[in-house]
Amino acid sequence: MSRASDLLSAGVGRLIEDLAALIENEDLADIVFLIGPQEERVFAHSLMLKARCRSFQRVERKEVCKIAGGTVTPGSQGSLTVVKLPAYRPDVFKQLITYIYTGRVSVTDDTALELLAVSRALGMEPLQLHCEDHVTSKMSVSNACAFLAAAVRLEDVTGGEDGSFINKCLSFIGERASDCFKTSTFLNLPRNAMIRLISSEQLALDEELVWRAVLAWAKHGANVNRPTAQWSEEEQARVCAQMAGVINHVKLLLIDSQVFADEVEPTGAVPMELSLERYRFAALPDKFRQERMNEDKRLQPRVTRQLFAGSQLLVGAAGGRLQQLLSQWYGEPRQRWRLAFRASAHEHSAHAFHRLCDGLAPTFTICLGEQGQLCGGFSDVPWVNSGNKGRFIHSDEAFLFTLVNNQGVLPTRFPVKKRMYAVCYHPQCGPIFGAGADLYISDRSNTSGESYSNLPHSYDGDGASSAVLFGDYSFNVADYEVFTLSGAAGRPA
């Protein structure tokens, strides 16, 4: 290392030490923070805060700062500006001040959530993100609901909105809802955190299971252990009181009518107007939807978890519902799939397709057409290397499908009819379904113009045609993905 580099390094260290010394310097301070209920004093300097904190930068004329959950009393000439922050612990706030002056911080499990909240309140985004990463790395099924409760509590205390971290908690819980709902931390969620969770669109559960989770939470909170039919009037009143404000966030309109009649209504927790609306919807669903133009969120299923993790073709709320549909067609609505191959990541190479997908089963091949069509095929048998020659492989369960097309056909699958020709292996081509072929994906399928569909041939069903897949007999494929069951052997995509 050169002498110039040595001097530069030494200068940075000395600078940090000098700035750290300012933290204790009351004589030069022009701001005093009163922290916690005991109003412990922490001194600071407006120049440092203006340089480092957004809450001191984005202010109107004559304002010192804007901090959620705090009160600010500007000092007259020669006196200190006083900022009261009663929601935070002094030891945690001092860590923030140390970070502001020196860039140094030690985040622990005990301080991470509160340090996250105060760094957000003062506009220290780098520290906020660091704390979020720390907490997220520690998140598990057993503690995720506790983290959510703490985040909502801090949001309420400070009067701010911590949407970023709360959404991370909701996303984590939503992906693992069936497991998280079995934990004691879920049963002990405070009402406001429970409302945030149940009103989330990220819960990967059917609405009947959401209802049962809410009922379990309410019974726990009301200290009622017996089945609904055995409740006394006093026990029913306690459960209903616990559910007040929460039941409205359960999508009662999506609950099966029999489940509603057998499990929901007997609790007495559903307000009369909601119960009548539920029965009206069950009797006249089409008219009900038309009146609300399908904009009523209670009519829209929650976004399902990423069953096809990493897909770039099945995205957003609509993609989530298509993911669930594909998994239902396989026979396991909550089965998770892993990405084995994406054509665009491998120059649409047939060689790469076989290198990564041969031997895998079952598989979904999902294709994107140039006009936005989504279609593909399912196979329960693997593509098997047969040397330089092609060969057909028998399957009883394979099917082709359309998800999005320009023919006005709803998502439909087309089962294999000529089972001995269900799938074709050819080393110089991508995936092939059927003799003829019903779906043929060529090498360099995005530019070759050699991909084609001869549906119906080996596959058939209502509305089956080459047009219902890609709109024409021959086509280019904008991209395609191959998924196999999560946990199946194979190389990463």
Short mmCIF file of C-alpha atoms in Angstrom, two decimals:
data_model
loop_
_atom_site.label_atom_id
_atom_site.label_comp_id
_atom_site.label_asym_id
_atom_site.label_seq_id
_atom_site.Cartn_x
_atom_site.Cartn_y
_atom_site.Cartn_z
CA MET A 1 0.00 0.00 0.00
CA SER A 2 1.36 3.47 -0.91
CA ARG A 3 2.04 6.20 1.66
CA ALA A 4 -0.78 8.26 0.13
CA SER A 5 -3.19 5.34 0.72
CA ASP A 6 -1.93 5.00 4.30
CA LEU A 7 -2.62 8.67 4.97
CA LEU A 8 -6.06 8.44 3.40
CA SER A 9 -6.99 5.40 5.51
CA ALA A 10 -5.66 7.01 8.68
CA GLY A 11 -7.61 10.16 7.91
CA VAL A 12 -10.90 8.29 7.66
CA GLY A 13 -10.36 6.61 11.00
CA ARG A 14 -9.52 9.89 12.73
CA LEU A 15 -12.51 11.57 11.11
CA ILE A 16 -14.87 8.92 12.52
CA GLU A 17 -13.32 9.31 15.98
CA ASP A 18 -13.76 13.09 15.88
CA LEU A 19 -17.35 12.80 14.75
CA ALA A 20 -18.05 10.22 17.47
CA ALA A 21 -16.71 12.67 20.07
CA LEU A 22 -19.33 15.20 18.96
CA ILE A 23 -22.10 12.88 20.18
CA GLU A 24 -21.24 13.67 23.80
CA ASN A 25 -20.58 17.37 23.23
CA GLU A 26 -23.44 19.29 24.83
CA ASP A 27 -21.73 22.67 24.37
CA LEU A 28 -21.88 22.54 20.57
CA ALA A 29 -25.28 20.81 20.37
CA ASP A 30 -28.31 22.76 19.19
CA ILE A 31 -30.87 19.95 19.42
CA VAL A 32 -31.85 17.77 22.37
CA PHE A 33 -33.99 14.65 21.96
CA LEU A 34 -36.12 13.61 24.93
CA ILE A 35 -36.41 9.83 24.55
CA GLY A 36 -38.89 7.46 26.17
CA PRO A 37 -41.40 8.05 28.95
CA GLN A 38 -38.59 9.26 31.25
CA GLU A 39 -37.44 11.78 28.61
CA GLU A 40 -33.78 10.84 28.74
CA ARG A 41 -31.73 13.55 27.00
CA VAL A 42 -29.69 12.81 23.87
CA PHE A 43 -27.87 15.76 22.30
CA ALA A 44 -27.27 16.25 18.58
CA HIS A 45 -26.32 18.82 15.97
CA SER A 46 -28.71 20.04 13.31
CA LEU A 47 -25.95 20.27 10.69
CA MET A 48 -25.24 16.52 10.98
CA LEU A 49 -28.92 15.66 11.01
CA LYS A 50 -29.66 17.79 7.96
CA ALA A 51 -26.81 16.10 6.09
CA ARG A 52 -27.90 12.57 6.98
CA CYS A 53 -31.64 12.40 7.75
CA ARG A 54 -34.51 12.98 5.34
CA SER A 55 -36.79 14.05 8.19
CA PHE A 56 -34.54 17.09 8.65
CA GLN A 57 -34.29 17.78 4.92
CA ARG A 58 -37.87 17.65 3.71
CA VAL A 59 -39.32 20.45 5.82
CA GLU A 60 -41.18 23.67 5.23
CA ARG A 61 -39.62 27.04 5.91
CA LYS A 62 -39.01 27.67 9.63
CA GLU A 63 -39.57 23.98 10.43
CA VAL A 64 -36.72 22.02 12.00
CA CYS A 65 -37.88 18.50 11.18
CA LYS A 66 -40.87 16.22 10.69
CA ILE A 67 -40.77 12.99 12.69
CA ALA A 68 -43.75 10.63 12.95
CA GLY A 69 -44.72 10.12 16.58
CA GLY A 70 -42.66 13.08 17.81
CA THR A 71 -43.26 16.66 18.85
CA VAL A 72 -40.85 19.45 17.96
CA THR A 73 -40.37 22.70 19.83
CA PRO A 74 -37.98 24.98 17.90
CA GLY A 75 -35.49 26.78 20.11
CA SER A 76 -35.21 30.52 20.17
CA GLN A 77 -31.83 32.08 19.46
CA GLY A 78 -29.23 30.54 21.76
CA SER A 79 -31.52 27.79 23.10
CA LEU A 80 -31.90 24.15 22.10
CA THR A 81 -34.58 22.78 19.82
CA VAL A 82 -36.44 20.08 21.76
CA VAL A 83 -37.69 16.91 20.03
CA LYS A 84 -39.77 14.52 22.14
CA LEU A 85 -39.90 10.88 21.03
CA PRO A 86 -41.70 8.92 23.77
CA ALA A 87 -42.06 5.66 21.81
CA TYR A 88 -38.41 4.63 21.74
CA ARG A 89 -35.90 3.24 24.19
CA PRO A 90 -32.93 5.54 24.88
CA ASP A 91 -30.33 2.81 24.27
CA VAL A 92 -31.81 2.09 20.82
CA PHE A 93 -32.03 5.78 19.90
CA LYS A 94 -28.39 6.28 20.88
CA GLN A 95 -27.43 3.54 18.45
CA LEU A 96 -29.16 5.51 15.71
CA ILE A 97 -27.28 8.69 16.66
CA THR A 98 -24.00 6.76 16.61
CA TYR A 99 -24.83 5.52 13.12
CA ILE A 100 -25.68 9.03 11.94
CA TYR A 101 -22.32 10.37 13.13
CA THR A 102 -20.03 7.41 12.38
CA GLY A 103 -21.80 4.98 10.05
CA ARG A 104 -21.29 2.25 12.66
CA VAL A 105 -24.06 0.16 14.18
CA SER A 106 -24.55 -3.23 15.82
CA VAL A 107 -28.00 -4.61 15.09
CA THR A 108 -29.19 -7.38 17.43
CA ASP A 109 -32.36 -9.46 17.59
CA ASP A 110 -33.46 -7.41 20.60
CA THR A 111 -33.04 -4.01 18.96
CA ALA A 112 -33.63 -4.66 15.25
CA LEU A 113 -37.36 -3.91 15.06
CA GLU A 114 -37.24 -0.74 17.14
CA LEU A 115 -34.09 0.44 15.35
CA LEU A 116 -35.90 -0.19 12.09
CA ALA A 117 -38.82 1.96 13.25
CA VAL A 118 -36.76 4.89 14.49
CA SER A 119 -34.48 4.87 11.43
CA ARG A 120 -37.59 5.02 9.27
CA ALA A 121 -39.02 7.84 11.36
CA LEU A 122 -35.87 9.93 10.94
CA GLY A 123 -35.40 9.02 7.29
CA MET A 124 -32.25 6.89 7.54
CA GLU A 125 -33.09 4.53 4.69
CA PRO A 126 -29.76 2.60 4.56
CA LEU A 127 -30.08 1.68 8.24
CA GLN A 128 -33.77 0.88 7.82
CA LEU A 129 -32.98 -1.56 5.00
CA HIS A 130 -30.15 -3.09 7.01
CA CYS A 131 -32.53 -3.70 9.92
CA GLU A 132 -35.18 -5.13 7.59
CA ASP A 133 -32.61 -7.55 6.16
CA HIS A 134 -31.57 -8.58 9.66
CA VAL A 135 -35.12 -9.28 10.80
CA THR A 136 -36.06 -10.99 7.54
CA SER A 137 -33.06 -13.31 7.84
CA LYS A 138 -34.31 -14.36 11.28
CA MET A 139 -37.93 -14.82 10.24
CA SER A 140 -39.40 -18.30 10.59
CA VAL A 141 -42.80 -19.96 10.76
CA SER A 142 -42.67 -19.83 14.55
CA ASN A 143 -41.91 -16.10 14.89
CA ALA A 144 -43.31 -14.44 11.75
CA CYS A 145 -46.62 -13.53 13.40
CA ALA A 146 -44.75 -12.09 16.39
CA PHE A 147 -42.69 -9.91 14.02
CA LEU A 148 -45.90 -8.75 12.32
CA ALA A 149 -47.46 -7.87 15.68
CA ALA A 150 -44.37 -5.90 16.72
CA ALA A 151 -44.24 -4.04 13.39
CA VAL A 152 -47.93 -3.07 13.60
CA ARG A 153 -47.50 -2.00 17.23
CA LEU A 154 -44.57 0.27 16.36
CA GLU A 155 -46.53 1.72 13.46
CA ASP A 156 -49.42 2.54 15.78
CA VAL A 157 -47.18 4.04 18.46
CA THR A 158 -45.21 6.24 16.10
CA GLY A 159 -48.14 7.24 13.94
CA GLY A 160 -46.16 6.37 10.82
CA GLU A 161 -46.72 3.76 8.15
CA ASP A 162 -44.23 0.92 7.92
CA GLY A 163 -45.75 -0.63 4.84
CA SER A 164 -42.47 -2.01 3.55
CA PHE A 165 -41.61 -4.26 6.47
CA ILE A 166 -45.20 -5.14 7.32
CA ASN A 167 -45.63 -6.28 3.72
CA LYS A 168 -42.53 -8.46 4.07
CA CYS A 169 -44.10 -10.09 7.12
CA LEU A 170 -47.42 -10.54 5.30
CA SER A 171 -45.67 -12.03 2.28
CA PHE A 172 -43.70 -14.49 4.42
CA ILE A 173 -46.79 -15.56 6.36
CA GLY A 174 -48.91 -15.66 3.22
CA GLU A 175 -46.56 -18.12 1.53
CA ARG A 176 -46.65 -20.37 4.62
CA ALA A 177 -50.09 -19.57 5.97
CA SER A 178 -51.18 -23.12 6.76
CA ASP A 179 -48.09 -23.61 8.94
CA CYS A 180 -48.00 -20.12 10.50
CA PHE A 181 -51.65 -20.42 11.52
CA LYS A 182 -50.79 -23.43 13.69
CA THR A 183 -48.39 -21.45 15.89
CA SER A 184 -49.02 -19.89 19.28
CA THR A 185 -47.80 -16.53 17.96
CA PHE A 186 -50.69 -16.54 15.47
CA LEU A 187 -53.24 -17.36 18.18
CA ASN A 188 -51.88 -14.50 20.30
CA LEU A 189 -51.96 -11.84 17.58
CA PRO A 190 -53.51 -8.57 18.78
CA ARG A 191 -56.67 -7.53 16.97
CA ASN A 192 -55.09 -4.77 14.84
CA ALA A 193 -52.36 -7.11 13.59
CA MET A 194 -54.97 -9.82 12.94
CA ILE A 195 -56.98 -7.40 10.82
CA ARG A 196 -53.87 -6.49 8.80
CA LEU A 197 -53.20 -10.18 8.21
CA ILE A 198 -56.72 -11.28 7.31
CA SER A 199 -57.29 -8.27 5.05
CA SER A 200 -54.12 -9.14 3.13
CA GLU A 201 -54.51 -10.52 -0.37
CA GLN A 202 -51.33 -12.59 0.05
CA LEU A 203 -52.74 -15.45 2.14
CA ALA A 204 -52.22 -18.68 0.21
CA LEU A 205 -55.30 -20.42 1.57
CA ASP A 206 -58.81 -21.16 0.42
CA GLU A 207 -61.30 -18.91 2.19
CA GLU A 208 -62.77 -21.78 4.20
CA LEU A 209 -59.34 -22.30 5.78
CA VAL A 210 -58.98 -18.56 6.43
CA TRP A 211 -62.31 -18.68 8.26
CA ARG A 212 -61.25 -21.66 10.37
CA ALA A 213 -58.01 -19.91 11.31
CA VAL A 214 -59.93 -16.78 12.38
CA LEU A 215 -62.32 -18.91 14.44
CA ALA A 216 -59.41 -20.67 16.17
CA TRP A 217 -57.85 -17.27 16.95
CA ALA A 218 -61.14 -15.91 18.32
CA LYS A 219 -61.78 -18.99 20.48
CA HIS A 220 -58.27 -18.75 21.90
CA GLY A 221 -58.70 -15.07 22.69
CA ALA A 222 -62.12 -15.71 24.26
CA ASN A 223 -60.83 -18.72 26.23
CA VAL A 224 -63.40 -21.01 24.64
CA ASN A 225 -62.31 -24.58 23.89
CA ARG A 226 -65.54 -26.39 23.08
CA PRO A 227 -67.07 -26.99 19.60
CA THR A 228 -69.54 -24.36 18.39
CA ALA A 229 -72.62 -26.53 19.01
CA GLN A 230 -71.69 -26.83 22.71
CA TRP A 231 -71.18 -23.11 23.42
CA SER A 232 -73.14 -21.45 26.17
CA GLU A 233 -74.68 -18.05 25.41
CA GLU A 234 -71.92 -16.40 27.42
CA GLU A 235 -69.18 -18.27 25.46
CA GLN A 236 -70.80 -17.31 22.16
CA ALA A 237 -70.89 -13.67 23.24
CA ARG A 238 -67.17 -13.77 24.10
CA VAL A 239 -66.23 -15.30 20.74
CA CYS A 240 -68.39 -12.80 18.82
CA ALA A 241 -66.82 -9.92 20.74
CA GLN A 242 -63.37 -11.25 19.86
CA MET A 243 -64.32 -11.45 16.18
CA ALA A 244 -65.77 -7.94 16.02
CA GLY A 245 -63.96 -5.95 13.35
CA VAL A 246 -62.20 -9.07 12.06
CA ILE A 247 -65.06 -11.08 10.56
CA ASN A 248 -65.68 -8.31 8.00
CA HIS A 249 -62.27 -9.05 6.43
CA VAL A 250 -63.06 -12.71 5.79
CA LYS A 251 -64.32 -13.13 2.22
CA LEU A 252 -67.57 -14.78 3.25
CA LEU A 253 -68.94 -14.66 -0.30
CA LEU A 254 -66.25 -17.11 -1.43
CA ILE A 255 -66.93 -19.68 1.28
CA ASP A 256 -68.73 -22.82 0.15
CA SER A 257 -72.45 -22.63 0.96
CA GLN A 258 -72.42 -25.85 2.94
CA VAL A 259 -69.42 -24.74 4.98
CA PHE A 260 -71.11 -21.38 5.60
CA ALA A 261 -74.30 -23.07 6.81
CA ASP A 262 -72.55 -25.72 8.93
CA GLU A 263 -69.58 -23.81 10.37
CA VAL A 264 -69.88 -20.06 9.97
CA GLU A 265 -73.48 -19.07 10.63
CA PRO A 266 -73.91 -21.17 13.82
CA THR A 267 -71.24 -19.07 15.56
CA GLY A 268 -73.51 -16.02 15.45
CA ALA A 269 -70.47 -13.90 14.58
CA VAL A 270 -71.68 -12.82 11.12
CA PRO A 271 -73.64 -9.54 11.13
CA MET A 272 -77.18 -9.97 9.80
CA GLU A 273 -76.59 -7.80 6.72
CA LEU A 274 -73.51 -9.83 5.76
CA SER A 275 -75.38 -13.10 6.21
CA LEU A 276 -78.25 -11.95 3.99
CA GLU A 277 -75.79 -10.72 1.38
CA ARG A 278 -74.01 -14.09 1.46
CA TYR A 279 -77.25 -15.98 0.77
CA ARG A 280 -78.23 -13.57 -1.99
CA PHE A 281 -74.86 -14.10 -3.66
CA ALA A 282 -75.24 -17.89 -3.39
CA ALA A 283 -78.68 -17.71 -5.03
CA LEU A 284 -77.85 -15.23 -7.81
CA PRO A 285 -74.05 -15.15 -8.23
CA ASP A 286 -74.02 -13.83 -11.81
CA LYS A 287 -76.43 -10.99 -11.07
CA PHE A 288 -74.56 -10.16 -7.88
CA ARG A 289 -71.24 -9.94 -9.75
CA GLN A 290 -72.78 -7.88 -12.54
CA GLU A 291 -74.16 -5.34 -10.09
CA ARG A 292 -70.69 -4.86 -8.63
CA MET A 293 -68.89 -5.04 -11.98
CA ASN A 294 -66.55 -7.64 -10.39
CA GLU A 295 -64.79 -4.80 -8.55
CA ASP A 296 -65.85 -5.97 -5.09
CA LYS A 297 -62.69 -7.44 -3.51
CA ARG A 298 -64.83 -9.88 -1.59
CA LEU A 299 -65.54 -11.61 -4.90
CA GLN A 300 -61.89 -11.91 -5.85
CA PRO A 301 -59.88 -14.89 -4.57
CA ARG A 302 -56.73 -13.97 -2.68
CA VAL A 303 -53.48 -14.04 -4.60
CA THR A 304 -52.17 -17.56 -4.28
CA ARG A 305 -48.62 -18.35 -3.27
CA GLN A 306 -45.99 -18.82 -5.93
CA LEU A 307 -46.63 -22.44 -6.81
CA PHE A 308 -44.41 -22.00 -9.88
CA ALA A 309 -41.60 -20.10 -8.17
CA GLY A 310 -39.51 -17.92 -10.48
CA SER A 311 -41.92 -17.95 -13.41
CA GLN A 312 -41.74 -14.86 -15.60
CA LEU A 313 -44.76 -15.93 -17.62
CA LEU A 314 -47.29 -16.56 -14.82
CA VAL A 315 -47.05 -13.28 -12.91
CA GLY A 316 -49.32 -10.94 -10.96
CA ALA A 317 -52.72 -11.78 -9.53
CA ALA A 318 -53.94 -13.36 -12.80
CA GLY A 319 -50.74 -15.39 -13.05
CA GLY A 320 -51.19 -16.57 -9.47
CA ARG A 321 -54.64 -17.90 -10.28
CA LEU A 322 -53.30 -19.65 -13.40
CA GLN A 323 -50.56 -21.22 -11.30
CA GLN A 324 -53.20 -22.63 -8.97
CA LEU A 325 -55.25 -23.88 -11.93
CA LEU A 326 -52.29 -25.77 -13.40
CA SER A 327 -51.54 -27.38 -10.06
CA GLN A 328 -55.21 -28.35 -9.72
CA TRP A 329 -55.05 -29.98 -13.15
CA TYR A 330 -52.11 -32.00 -11.85
CA GLY A 331 -54.32 -33.05 -8.95
CA GLU A 332 -52.63 -31.28 -6.02
CA PRO A 333 -53.86 -27.65 -5.69
CA ARG A 334 -51.02 -26.58 -3.38
CA GLN A 335 -48.19 -28.54 -4.99
CA ARG A 336 -45.06 -26.44 -5.57
CA TRP A 337 -42.98 -26.59 -8.75
CA ARG A 338 -39.42 -25.53 -9.45
CA LEU A 339 -38.07 -23.97 -12.63
CA ALA A 340 -35.89 -26.39 -14.60
CA PHE A 341 -35.48 -24.41 -17.84
CA ARG A 342 -36.29 -21.02 -19.31
CA ALA A 343 -35.73 -20.75 -23.07
CA SER A 344 -34.79 -17.06 -23.09
CA ALA A 345 -32.00 -17.73 -20.57
CA HIS A 346 -30.46 -20.33 -22.91
CA GLU A 347 -30.91 -18.74 -26.37
CA HIS A 348 -33.88 -21.05 -27.04
CA SER A 349 -31.40 -23.90 -27.47
CA ALA A 350 -32.85 -27.40 -27.86
CA HIS A 351 -29.53 -28.79 -26.63
CA ALA A 352 -29.85 -26.78 -23.39
CA PHE A 353 -33.46 -27.91 -23.03
CA HIS A 354 -32.44 -31.57 -23.13
CA ARG A 355 -29.40 -31.03 -20.90
CA LEU A 356 -31.59 -29.55 -18.17
CA CYS A 357 -34.91 -31.38 -18.66
CA ASP A 358 -34.21 -34.92 -19.84
CA GLY A 359 -35.14 -37.43 -17.18
CA LEU A 360 -37.44 -35.07 -15.26
CA ALA A 361 -41.04 -36.01 -14.52
CA PRO A 362 -43.67 -34.80 -14.08
CA THR A 363 -43.23 -31.55 -16.00
CA PHE A 364 -45.24 -28.55 -17.14
CA THR A 365 -44.08 -26.79 -20.31
CA ILE A 366 -45.52 -23.25 -20.38
CA CYS A 367 -45.19 -21.26 -23.61
CA LEU A 368 -45.67 -17.58 -24.42
CA GLY A 369 -46.75 -16.65 -27.95
CA GLU A 370 -45.85 -13.46 -29.78
CA GLN A 371 -49.40 -12.13 -29.30
CA GLY A 372 -49.46 -12.94 -25.59
CA GLN A 373 -50.92 -16.44 -25.80
CA LEU A 374 -50.15 -18.79 -22.91
CA CYS A 375 -50.36 -22.51 -23.56
CA GLY A 376 -48.33 -25.66 -23.25
CA GLY A 377 -48.32 -29.26 -22.15
CA PHE A 378 -48.09 -31.54 -19.13
CA SER A 379 -46.29 -34.87 -19.07
CA ASP A 380 -46.08 -37.40 -16.28
CA VAL A 381 -43.27 -39.22 -18.11
CA PRO A 382 -39.77 -37.91 -18.81
CA TRP A 383 -38.06 -37.15 -22.07
CA VAL A 384 -35.61 -40.06 -22.37
CA ASN A 385 -32.40 -39.88 -24.38
CA SER A 386 -32.55 -42.28 -27.31
CA GLY A 387 -29.33 -41.29 -29.04
CA ASN A 388 -29.53 -39.47 -32.36
CA LYS A 389 -32.98 -40.79 -33.21
CA GLY A 390 -36.36 -39.63 -32.09
CA ARG A 391 -38.79 -41.85 -30.22
CA PHE A 392 -42.34 -41.65 -28.88
CA ILE A 393 -43.08 -42.25 -25.20
CA HIS A 394 -46.37 -43.61 -23.83
CA SER A 395 -48.40 -41.68 -21.25
CA ASP A 396 -51.89 -42.06 -19.81
CA GLU A 397 -51.95 -38.69 -18.05
CA ALA A 398 -50.39 -36.16 -20.46
CA PHE A 399 -52.44 -33.22 -21.71
CA LEU A 400 -52.09 -29.98 -23.65
CA PHE A 401 -53.68 -26.79 -22.39
CA THR A 402 -54.56 -23.22 -23.25
CA LEU A 403 -54.56 -20.53 -20.57
CA VAL A 404 -54.74 -17.32 -22.63
CA ASN A 405 -55.65 -17.25 -26.33
CA ASN A 406 -57.12 -14.96 -28.96
CA GLN A 407 -60.05 -17.31 -29.70
CA GLY A 408 -62.11 -16.42 -26.65
CA VAL A 409 -61.69 -19.92 -25.21
CA LEU A 410 -61.50 -20.19 -21.43
CA PRO A 411 -58.56 -22.05 -19.84
CA THR A 412 -58.97 -25.61 -21.07
CA ARG A 413 -56.95 -28.80 -21.16
CA PHE A 414 -56.89 -31.32 -23.99
CA PRO A 415 -56.20 -34.89 -22.82
CA VAL A 416 -54.05 -37.36 -24.71
CA LYS A 417 -56.07 -39.75 -26.89
CA LYS A 418 -53.32 -41.66 -28.70
CA ARG A 419 -51.38 -42.54 -25.59
CA MET A 420 -48.49 -44.35 -27.23
CA TYR A 421 -47.61 -41.06 -28.99
CA ALA A 422 -48.04 -38.76 -25.99
CA VAL A 423 -44.51 -37.33 -25.86
CA CYS A 424 -41.70 -37.38 -28.39
CA TYR A 425 -37.98 -37.22 -27.67
CA HIS A 426 -35.77 -35.76 -30.42
CA PRO A 427 -32.26 -34.48 -29.65
CA GLN A 428 -32.44 -31.62 -32.15
CA CYS A 429 -35.82 -30.24 -31.05
CA GLY A 430 -37.39 -28.81 -27.95
CA PRO A 431 -40.44 -30.37 -26.26
CA ILE A 432 -42.78 -32.29 -28.56
CA PHE A 433 -46.27 -33.52 -27.65
CA GLY A 434 -48.08 -36.02 -29.89
CA ALA A 435 -47.53 -37.55 -33.28
CA GLY A 436 -48.16 -35.09 -36.00
CA ALA A 437 -47.26 -33.09 -33.81
CA ASP A 438 -49.97 -31.54 -31.65
CA LEU A 439 -47.35 -29.19 -30.20
CA TYR A 440 -43.84 -28.99 -31.62
CA ILE A 441 -41.27 -26.52 -30.24
CA SER A 442 -38.26 -26.20 -32.51
CA ASP A 443 -34.65 -25.35 -31.80
CA ARG A 444 -34.21 -21.52 -31.76
CA SER A 445 -37.97 -21.37 -31.36
CA ASN A 446 -38.06 -17.57 -31.00
CA THR A 447 -36.78 -16.94 -34.54
CA SER A 448 -36.84 -20.15 -36.61
CA GLY A 449 -40.54 -20.07 -37.56
CA GLU A 450 -40.45 -23.89 -37.50
CA SER A 451 -42.57 -24.49 -34.39
CA TYR A 452 -46.10 -25.66 -35.20
CA SER A 453 -49.30 -27.21 -33.84
CA ASN A 454 -51.34 -29.98 -35.48
CA LEU A 455 -53.93 -30.13 -32.67
CA PRO A 456 -56.17 -32.17 -32.65
CA HIS A 457 -54.29 -35.36 -33.52
CA SER A 458 -52.91 -37.30 -30.58
CA TYR A 459 -54.66 -34.88 -28.21
CA ASP A 460 -58.28 -33.72 -28.42
CA GLY A 461 -61.14 -32.11 -26.50
CA ASP A 462 -63.77 -29.38 -26.72
CA GLY A 463 -62.44 -26.48 -28.81
CA ALA A 464 -59.21 -28.23 -29.74
CA SER A 465 -57.47 -26.59 -32.70
CA SER A 466 -54.06 -25.24 -33.64
CA ALA A 467 -55.52 -21.72 -33.41
CA VAL A 468 -56.46 -22.10 -29.75
CA LEU A 469 -52.80 -22.54 -28.83
CA PHE A 470 -50.78 -19.97 -30.78
CA GLY A 471 -53.39 -18.59 -33.18
CA ASP A 472 -52.00 -20.34 -36.27
CA TYR A 473 -50.47 -23.61 -37.49
CA SER A 474 -46.89 -22.33 -37.38
CA PHE A 475 -45.46 -19.70 -35.04
CA ASN A 476 -42.49 -18.38 -33.11
CA VAL A 477 -42.35 -18.83 -29.33
CA ALA A 478 -41.49 -15.64 -27.44
CA ASP A 479 -40.37 -17.73 -24.44
CA TYR A 480 -41.12 -20.99 -22.69
CA GLU A 481 -40.49 -22.42 -19.24
CA VAL A 482 -40.31 -26.01 -18.03
CA PHE A 483 -41.20 -26.78 -14.42
CA THR A 484 -40.88 -29.99 -12.46
CA LEU A 485 -42.03 -30.89 -8.97
CA SER A 486 -40.16 -29.12 -6.22
CA GLY A 487 -37.65 -31.55 -4.78
CA ALA A 488 -37.25 -33.54 -7.99
CA ALA A 489 -33.67 -34.21 -9.03
CA GLY A 490 -32.11 -32.14 -11.77
CA ARG A 491 -29.80 -29.25 -12.51
CA PRO A 492 -30.73 -25.67 -11.68
CA ALA A 493 -32.10 -23.54 -14.53
#
